[in-house]
JSON list of C-alpha atoms in Angstrom, two decimals:
[
{"chain": "A", "resi": 286, "resn": "MET", "atom": "CA", "xyz": [-2.71, -22.63, 48.23]},
{"chain": "A", "resi": 287, "resn": "ASN", "atom": "CA", "xyz": [-1.83, -25.16, 50.40]},
{"chain": "A", "resi": 288, "resn": "PHE", "atom": "CA", "xyz": [-4.17, -28.16, 52.45]},
{"chain": "A", "resi": 289, "resn": "LEU", "atom": "CA", "xyz": [-4.78, -26.28, 55.73]},
{"chain": "A", "resi": 290, "resn": "ALA", "atom": "CA", "xyz": [-5.39, -23.04, 54.11]},
{"chain": "A", "resi": 291, "resn": "GLU", "atom": "CA", "xyz": [-7.82, -24.80, 52.42]},
{"chain": "A", "resi": 292, "resn": "LEU", "atom": "CA", "xyz": [-9.01, -26.70, 55.13]},
{"chain": "A", "resi": 293, "resn": "SER", "atom": "CA", "xyz": [-9.28, -23.53, 57.59]},
{"chain": "A", "resi": 294, "resn": "HIS", "atom": "CA", "xyz": [-11.96, -21.75, 54.51]},
{"chain": "A", "resi": 295, "resn": "ASN", "atom": "CA", "xyz": [-14.45, -25.22, 54.43]},
{"chain": "A", "resi": 296, "resn": "ARG", "atom": "CA", "xyz": [-17.39, -24.27, 55.96]},
{"chain": "A", "resi": 297, "resn": "ILE", "atom": "CA", "xyz": [-18.32, -27.71, 56.15]},
{"chain": "A", "resi": 298, "resn": "PHE", "atom": "CA", "xyz": [-14.81, -28.73, 58.02]},
{"chain": "A", "resi": 299, "resn": "MET", "atom": "CA", "xyz": [-14.88, -25.71, 60.18]},
{"chain": "A", "resi": 300, "resn": "SER", "atom": "CA", "xyz": [-18.16, -26.38, 61.53]},
{"chain": "A", "resi": 301, "resn": "ALA", "atom": "CA", "xyz": [-17.69, -29.60, 62.41]},
{"chain": "A", "resi": 302, "resn": "ALA", "atom": "CA", "xyz": [-14.46, -29.68, 63.93]},
{"chain": "A", "resi": 303, "resn": "LEU", "atom": "CA", "xyz": [-15.96, -26.45, 65.94]},
{"chain": "A", "resi": 304, "resn": "GLY", "atom": "CA", "xyz": [-19.01, -28.49, 67.11]},
{"chain": "A", "resi": 305, "resn": "TRP", "atom": "CA", "xyz": [-16.53, -30.82, 68.67]},
{"chain": "A", "resi": 306, "resn": "LEU", "atom": "CA", "xyz": [-13.72, -27.97, 70.27]},
{"chain": "A", "resi": 307, "resn": "VAL", "atom": "CA", "xyz": [-17.12, -25.68, 71.94]},
{"chain": "A", "resi": 308, "resn": "ALA", "atom": "CA", "xyz": [-19.06, -29.17, 73.07]},
{"chain": "A", "resi": 309, "resn": "GLN", "atom": "CA", "xyz": [-15.31, -30.65, 74.71]},
{"chain": "A", "resi": 310, "resn": "VAL", "atom": "CA", "xyz": [-14.79, -27.31, 76.27]},
{"chain": "A", "resi": 311, "resn": "LEU", "atom": "CA", "xyz": [-18.43, -27.23, 77.49]},
{"chain": "A", "resi": 312, "resn": "LYS", "atom": "CA", "xyz": [-18.18, -30.60, 79.13]},
{"chain": "A", "resi": 313, "resn": "THR", "atom": "CA", "xyz": [-14.91, -30.12, 80.93]},
{"chain": "A", "resi": 314, "resn": "MET", "atom": "CA", "xyz": [-15.91, -26.87, 82.24]},
{"chain": "A", "resi": 315, "resn": "ILE", "atom": "CA", "xyz": [-19.42, -28.81, 83.41]},
{"chain": "A", "resi": 316, "resn": "TYR", "atom": "CA", "xyz": [-17.92, -31.89, 85.15]},
{"chain": "A", "resi": 317, "resn": "THR", "atom": "CA", "xyz": [-14.98, -29.52, 86.57]},
{"chain": "A", "resi": 318, "resn": "ILE", "atom": "CA", "xyz": [-18.38, -27.32, 87.93]},
{"chain": "A", "resi": 319, "resn": "ILE", "atom": "CA", "xyz": [-20.55, -30.33, 89.50]},
{"chain": "A", "resi": 320, "resn": "ASN", "atom": "CA", "xyz": [-17.24, -32.70, 90.23]},
{"chain": "A", "resi": 321, "resn": "LYS", "atom": "CA", "xyz": [-15.62, -29.79, 92.01]},
{"chain": "A", "resi": 322, "resn": "GLN", "atom": "CA", "xyz": [-12.72, -31.10, 90.32]},
{"chain": "A", "resi": 323, "resn": "PHE", "atom": "CA", "xyz": [-10.46, -30.65, 86.74]},
{"chain": "A", "resi": 324, "resn": "VAL", "atom": "CA", "xyz": [-9.79, -33.77, 85.23]},
{"chain": "A", "resi": 325, "resn": "ALA", "atom": "CA", "xyz": [-7.93, -33.40, 81.79]},
{"chain": "A", "resi": 326, "resn": "GLU", "atom": "CA", "xyz": [-9.36, -36.29, 80.14]},
{"chain": "A", "resi": 327, "resn": "ARG", "atom": "CA", "xyz": [-12.69, -35.01, 79.35]},
{"chain": "A", "resi": 328, "resn": "MET", "atom": "CA", "xyz": [-11.37, -32.71, 76.73]},
{"chain": "A", "resi": 329, "resn": "VAL", "atom": "CA", "xyz": [-11.09, -35.98, 74.40]},
{"chain": "A", "resi": 330, "resn": "GLY", "atom": "CA", "xyz": [-13.44, -38.01, 76.59]},
{"chain": "A", "resi": 331, "resn": "GLY", "atom": "CA", "xyz": [-16.64, -39.33, 75.25]},
{"chain": "A", "resi": 332, "resn": "GLY", "atom": "CA", "xyz": [-20.11, -39.44, 77.54]},
{"chain": "A", "resi": 333, "resn": "GLY", "atom": "CA", "xyz": [-20.97, -36.41, 79.42]},
{"chain": "A", "resi": 334, "resn": "MET", "atom": "CA", "xyz": [-22.95, -33.15, 78.72]},
{"chain": "A", "resi": 335, "resn": "PRO", "atom": "CA", "xyz": [-22.95, -32.33, 76.28]},
{"chain": "A", "resi": 336, "resn": "SER", "atom": "CA", "xyz": [-22.56, -35.00, 73.55]},
{"chain": "A", "resi": 337, "resn": "SER", "atom": "CA", "xyz": [-19.39, -34.04, 71.27]},
{"chain": "A", "resi": 338, "resn": "HIS", "atom": "CA", "xyz": [-20.05, -36.43, 69.31]},
{"chain": "A", "resi": 339, "resn": "SER", "atom": "CA", "xyz": [-23.61, -34.72, 68.24]},
{"chain": "A", "resi": 340, "resn": "SER", "atom": "CA", "xyz": [-22.56, -32.12, 68.11]},
{"chain": "A", "resi": 341, "resn": "THR", "atom": "CA", "xyz": [-20.01, -32.53, 65.44]},
{"chain": "A", "resi": 342, "resn": "VAL", "atom": "CA", "xyz": [-22.13, -34.71, 63.55]},
{"chain": "A", "resi": 343, "resn": "CYS", "atom": "CA", "xyz": [-24.96, -31.43, 63.03]},
{"chain": "A", "resi": 344, "resn": "ALA", "atom": "CA", "xyz": [-22.71, -29.31, 62.79]},
{"chain": "A", "resi": 345, "resn": "LEU", "atom": "CA", "xyz": [-21.33, -31.51, 59.61]},
{"chain": "A", "resi": 346, "resn": "ALA", "atom": "CA", "xyz": [-25.40, -32.01, 58.92]},
{"chain": "A", "resi": 347, "resn": "VAL", "atom": "CA", "xyz": [-26.48, -28.22, 58.82]},
{"chain": "A", "resi": 348, "resn": "ALA", "atom": "CA", "xyz": [-23.31, -26.83, 57.52]},
{"chain": "A", "resi": 349, "resn": "THR", "atom": "CA", "xyz": [-23.49, -29.47, 54.49]},
{"chain": "A", "resi": 350, "resn": "GLY", "atom": "CA", "xyz": [-27.58, -28.37, 53.95]},
{"chain": "A", "resi": 351, "resn": "MET", "atom": "CA", "xyz": [-26.72, -24.57, 53.80]},
{"chain": "A", "resi": 352, "resn": "GLU", "atom": "CA", "xyz": [-23.79, -25.34, 51.44]},
{"chain": "A", "resi": 353, "resn": "TYR", "atom": "CA", "xyz": [-25.05, -28.11, 48.79]},
{"chain": "A", "resi": 354, "resn": "GLY", "atom": "CA", "xyz": [-29.10, -27.67, 50.05]},
{"chain": "A", "resi": 355, "resn": "GLY", "atom": "CA", "xyz": [-31.31, -30.15, 51.64]},
{"chain": "A", "resi": 356, "resn": "GLY", "atom": "CA", "xyz": [-32.30, -32.40, 48.24]},
{"chain": "A", "resi": 357, "resn": "SER", "atom": "CA", "xyz": [-27.99, -32.88, 47.86]},
{"chain": "A", "resi": 358, "resn": "PHE", "atom": "CA", "xyz": [-26.92, -36.72, 48.21]},
{"chain": "A", "resi": 359, "resn": "GLU", "atom": "CA", "xyz": [-23.70, -34.57, 50.01]},
{"chain": "A", "resi": 360, "resn": "PHE", "atom": "CA", "xyz": [-26.32, -33.84, 52.71]},
{"chain": "A", "resi": 361, "resn": "ALA", "atom": "CA", "xyz": [-28.02, -36.85, 52.84]},
{"chain": "A", "resi": 362, "resn": "ILE", "atom": "CA", "xyz": [-24.91, -39.03, 54.22]},
{"chain": "A", "resi": 363, "resn": "ALA", "atom": "CA", "xyz": [-24.14, -36.03, 56.33]},
{"chain": "A", "resi": 364, "resn": "ALA", "atom": "CA", "xyz": [-27.80, -36.17, 58.03]},
{"chain": "A", "resi": 365, "resn": "MET", "atom": "CA", "xyz": [-28.07, -39.74, 57.84]},
{"chain": "A", "resi": 366, "resn": "LEU", "atom": "CA", "xyz": [-24.90, -40.52, 59.47]},
{"chain": "A", "resi": 367, "resn": "ALA", "atom": "CA", "xyz": [-25.69, -38.14, 62.60]},
{"chain": "A", "resi": 368, "resn": "ILE", "atom": "CA", "xyz": [-28.67, -39.33, 63.04]},
{"chain": "A", "resi": 369, "resn": "ILE", "atom": "CA", "xyz": [-26.62, -43.18, 63.19]},
{"chain": "A", "resi": 370, "resn": "VAL", "atom": "CA", "xyz": [-23.89, -41.64, 65.57]},
{"chain": "A", "resi": 371, "resn": "MET", "atom": "CA", "xyz": [-26.69, -39.97, 68.04]},
{"chain": "A", "resi": 372, "resn": "TYR", "atom": "CA", "xyz": [-28.76, -43.21, 67.84]},
{"chain": "A", "resi": 373, "resn": "ASP", "atom": "CA", "xyz": [-25.28, -44.88, 68.62]},
{"chain": "A", "resi": 374, "resn": "ALA", "atom": "CA", "xyz": [-24.63, -42.72, 71.58]},
{"chain": "A", "resi": 375, "resn": "MET", "atom": "CA", "xyz": [-27.66, -43.43, 73.75]},
{"chain": "A", "resi": 376, "resn": "GLY", "atom": "CA", "xyz": [-28.37, -46.73, 72.31]},
{"chain": "A", "resi": 377, "resn": "VAL", "atom": "CA", "xyz": [-24.80, -49.40, 72.26]},
{"chain": "A", "resi": 378, "resn": "ARG", "atom": "CA", "xyz": [-22.36, -46.87, 73.86]},
{"chain": "A", "resi": 379, "resn": "ARG", "atom": "CA", "xyz": [-24.46, -45.81, 76.82]},
{"chain": "A", "resi": 380, "resn": "GLU", "atom": "CA", "xyz": [-25.10, -49.64, 78.06]},
{"chain": "A", "resi": 381, "resn": "THR", "atom": "CA", "xyz": [-21.32, -49.96, 77.85]},
{"chain": "A", "resi": 382, "resn": "GLY", "atom": "CA", "xyz": [-21.28, -47.44, 80.49]},
{"chain": "A", "resi": 383, "resn": "ILE", "atom": "CA", "xyz": [-23.75, -48.80, 82.56]},
{"chain": "A", "resi": 384, "resn": "GLN", "atom": "CA", "xyz": [-22.48, -51.98, 82.48]},
{"chain": "A", "resi": 385, "resn": "GLY", "atom": "CA", "xyz": [-19.07, -50.75, 82.73]},
{"chain": "A", "resi": 386, "resn": "ARG", "atom": "CA", "xyz": [-20.27, -49.40, 86.33]},
{"chain": "A", "resi": 387, "resn": "VAL", "atom": "CA", "xyz": [-21.89, -52.30, 86.97]},
{"chain": "A", "resi": 388, "resn": "LEU", "atom": "CA", "xyz": [-18.32, -54.45, 87.07]},
{"chain": "A", "resi": 389, "resn": "ASN", "atom": "CA", "xyz": [-16.57, -51.79, 88.85]},
{"chain": "A", "resi": 390, "resn": "GLU", "atom": "CA", "xyz": [-19.47, -51.72, 92.07]},
{"chain": "A", "resi": 391, "resn": "MET", "atom": "CA", "xyz": [-18.24, -55.60, 91.77]},
{"chain": "A", "resi": 392, "resn": "LEU", "atom": "CA", "xyz": [-14.73, -54.77, 91.24]},
{"chain": "A", "resi": 393, "resn": "GLU", "atom": "CA", "xyz": [-15.01, -52.37, 94.86]},
{"chain": "A", "resi": 394, "resn": "ILE", "atom": "CA", "xyz": [-16.86, -55.21, 96.14]},
{"chain": "A", "resi": 395, "resn": "PHE", "atom": "CA", "xyz": [-14.22, -58.15, 95.47]},
{"chain": "A", "resi": 396, "resn": "THR", "atom": "CA", "xyz": [-11.26, -55.15, 96.53]},
{"chain": "A", "resi": 397, "resn": "ASN", "atom": "CA", "xyz": [-13.22, -54.91, 99.43]},
{"chain": "A", "resi": 398, "resn": "MET", "atom": "CA", "xyz": [-13.18, -59.00, 100.85]},
{"chain": "A", "resi": 399, "resn": "GLY", "atom": "CA", "xyz": [-9.37, -58.42, 100.27]},
{"chain": "A", "resi": 400, "resn": "LYS", "atom": "CA", "xyz": [-8.64, -59.93, 96.54]},
{"chain": "A", "resi": 401, "resn": "GLU", "atom": "CA", "xyz": [-6.34, -58.17, 94.36]},
{"chain": "A", "resi": 402, "resn": "ILE", "atom": "CA", "xyz": [-7.52, -56.60, 91.77]},
{"chain": "A", "resi": 403, "resn": "SER", "atom": "CA", "xyz": [-5.65, -54.21, 89.42]},
{"chain": "A", "resi": 404, "resn": "ALA", "atom": "CA", "xyz": [-6.11, -50.61, 89.00]},
{"chain": "A", "resi": 405, "resn": "GLU", "atom": "CA", "xyz": [-6.18, -51.32, 84.96]},
{"chain": "A", "resi": 406, "resn": "ALA", "atom": "CA", "xyz": [-9.33, -53.68, 85.81]},
{"chain": "A", "resi": 407, "resn": "LYS", "atom": "CA", "xyz": [-11.11, -50.56, 86.29]},
{"chain": "A", "resi": 408, "resn": "LEU", "atom": "CA", "xyz": [-13.52, -49.90, 83.28]},
{"chain": "A", "resi": 409, "resn": "LYS", "atom": "CA", "xyz": [-14.66, -46.24, 81.74]},
{"chain": "A", "resi": 410, "resn": "GLU", "atom": "CA", "xyz": [-17.50, -45.42, 83.01]},
{"chain": "A", "resi": 411, "resn": "LEU", "atom": "CA", "xyz": [-18.59, -42.73, 80.97]},
{"chain": "A", "resi": 412, "resn": "VAL", "atom": "CA", "xyz": [-18.69, -43.87, 76.90]},
{"chain": "A", "resi": 413, "resn": "GLY", "atom": "CA", "xyz": [-22.42, -43.51, 75.85]},
{"chain": "A", "resi": 414, "resn": "HIS", "atom": "CA", "xyz": [-25.20, -39.90, 76.51]},
{"chain": "A", "resi": 415, "resn": "THR", "atom": "CA", "xyz": [-28.23, -39.64, 77.65]},
{"chain": "A", "resi": 416, "resn": "PRO", "atom": "CA", "xyz": [-30.99, -38.46, 75.67]},
{"chain": "A", "resi": 417, "resn": "LEU", "atom": "CA", "xyz": [-30.96, -34.73, 77.53]},
{"chain": "A", "resi": 418, "resn": "GLN", "atom": "CA", "xyz": [-26.86, -35.22, 76.73]},
{"chain": "A", "resi": 419, "resn": "VAL", "atom": "CA", "xyz": [-27.70, -35.95, 72.98]},
{"chain": "A", "resi": 420, "resn": "LEU", "atom": "CA", "xyz": [-30.30, -33.35, 72.84]},
{"chain": "A", "resi": 421, "resn": "MET", "atom": "CA", "xyz": [-28.09, -30.55, 73.92]},
{"chain": "A", "resi": 422, "resn": "GLY", "atom": "CA", "xyz": [-25.16, -31.32, 71.79]},
{"chain": "A", "resi": 423, "resn": "ALA", "atom": "CA", "xyz": [-27.39, -31.38, 68.61]},
{"chain": "A", "resi": 424, "resn": "ILE", "atom": "CA", "xyz": [-28.61, -28.25, 69.41]},
{"chain": "A", "resi": 425, "resn": "LEU", "atom": "CA", "xyz": [-25.26, -26.83, 70.48]},
{"chain": "A", "resi": 426, "resn": "GLY", "atom": "CA", "xyz": [-23.69, -28.46, 66.62]},
{"chain": "A", "resi": 427, "resn": "ILE", "atom": "CA", "xyz": [-27.14, -26.86, 64.72]},
{"chain": "A", "resi": 428, "resn": "LEU", "atom": "CA", "xyz": [-26.13, -23.28, 66.60]},
{"chain": "A", "resi": 429, "resn": "ILE", "atom": "CA", "xyz": [-22.74, -23.61, 65.25]},
{"chain": "A", "resi": 430, "resn": "ALA", "atom": "CA", "xyz": [-23.01, -24.22, 62.15]},
{"chain": "A", "resi": 431, "resn": "LEU", "atom": "CA", "xyz": [-25.52, -21.23, 61.66]},
{"chain": "A", "resi": 432, "resn": "ILE", "atom": "CA", "xyz": [-23.41, -18.86, 63.34]},
{"chain": "A", "resi": 433, "resn": "THR", "atom": "CA", "xyz": [-20.04, -20.10, 61.64]},
{"chain": "A", "resi": 434, "resn": "GLY", "atom": "CA", "xyz": [-22.14, -20.32, 57.99]},
{"chain": "A", "resi": 435, "resn": "ASN", "atom": "CA", "xyz": [-22.50, -16.45, 58.74]},
{"chain": "A", "resi": 436, "resn": "ILE", "atom": "CA", "xyz": [-18.74, -16.17, 59.72]},
{"chain": "A", "resi": 437, "resn": "ILE", "atom": "CA", "xyz": [-16.28, -17.93, 57.64]}
]
């Protein structure tokens, strides 16, 4: 069996990949509905509802637990990775987004004062997640792993 065929039958990988994909599609749809504007970057970008990072790592952890059991070292690694990623999304990455928003507002003030500011100077604001976005991503990932575990 070739690599791609084996990968497509790997329940753990497929759960995690599907967790990411579904979250990114939902994130793009929610953004489009709220802002009345389609932005293709939302399909691959960070931040927003639901957290695709949380969805991915929770799907990974649950699928790993289903495959190897809750007492396995594989599950322990996947669960700790999920905790670290979700904590980081609500902490450092969220603060980075808030700082980006504040700095962009400062750049806007300087621009209005007649200062030349390049378009490249604008910082990304959608980087981290609120606790609700992380929770929704986690629930989505868990559901995807449970569904995928019964399908594949």
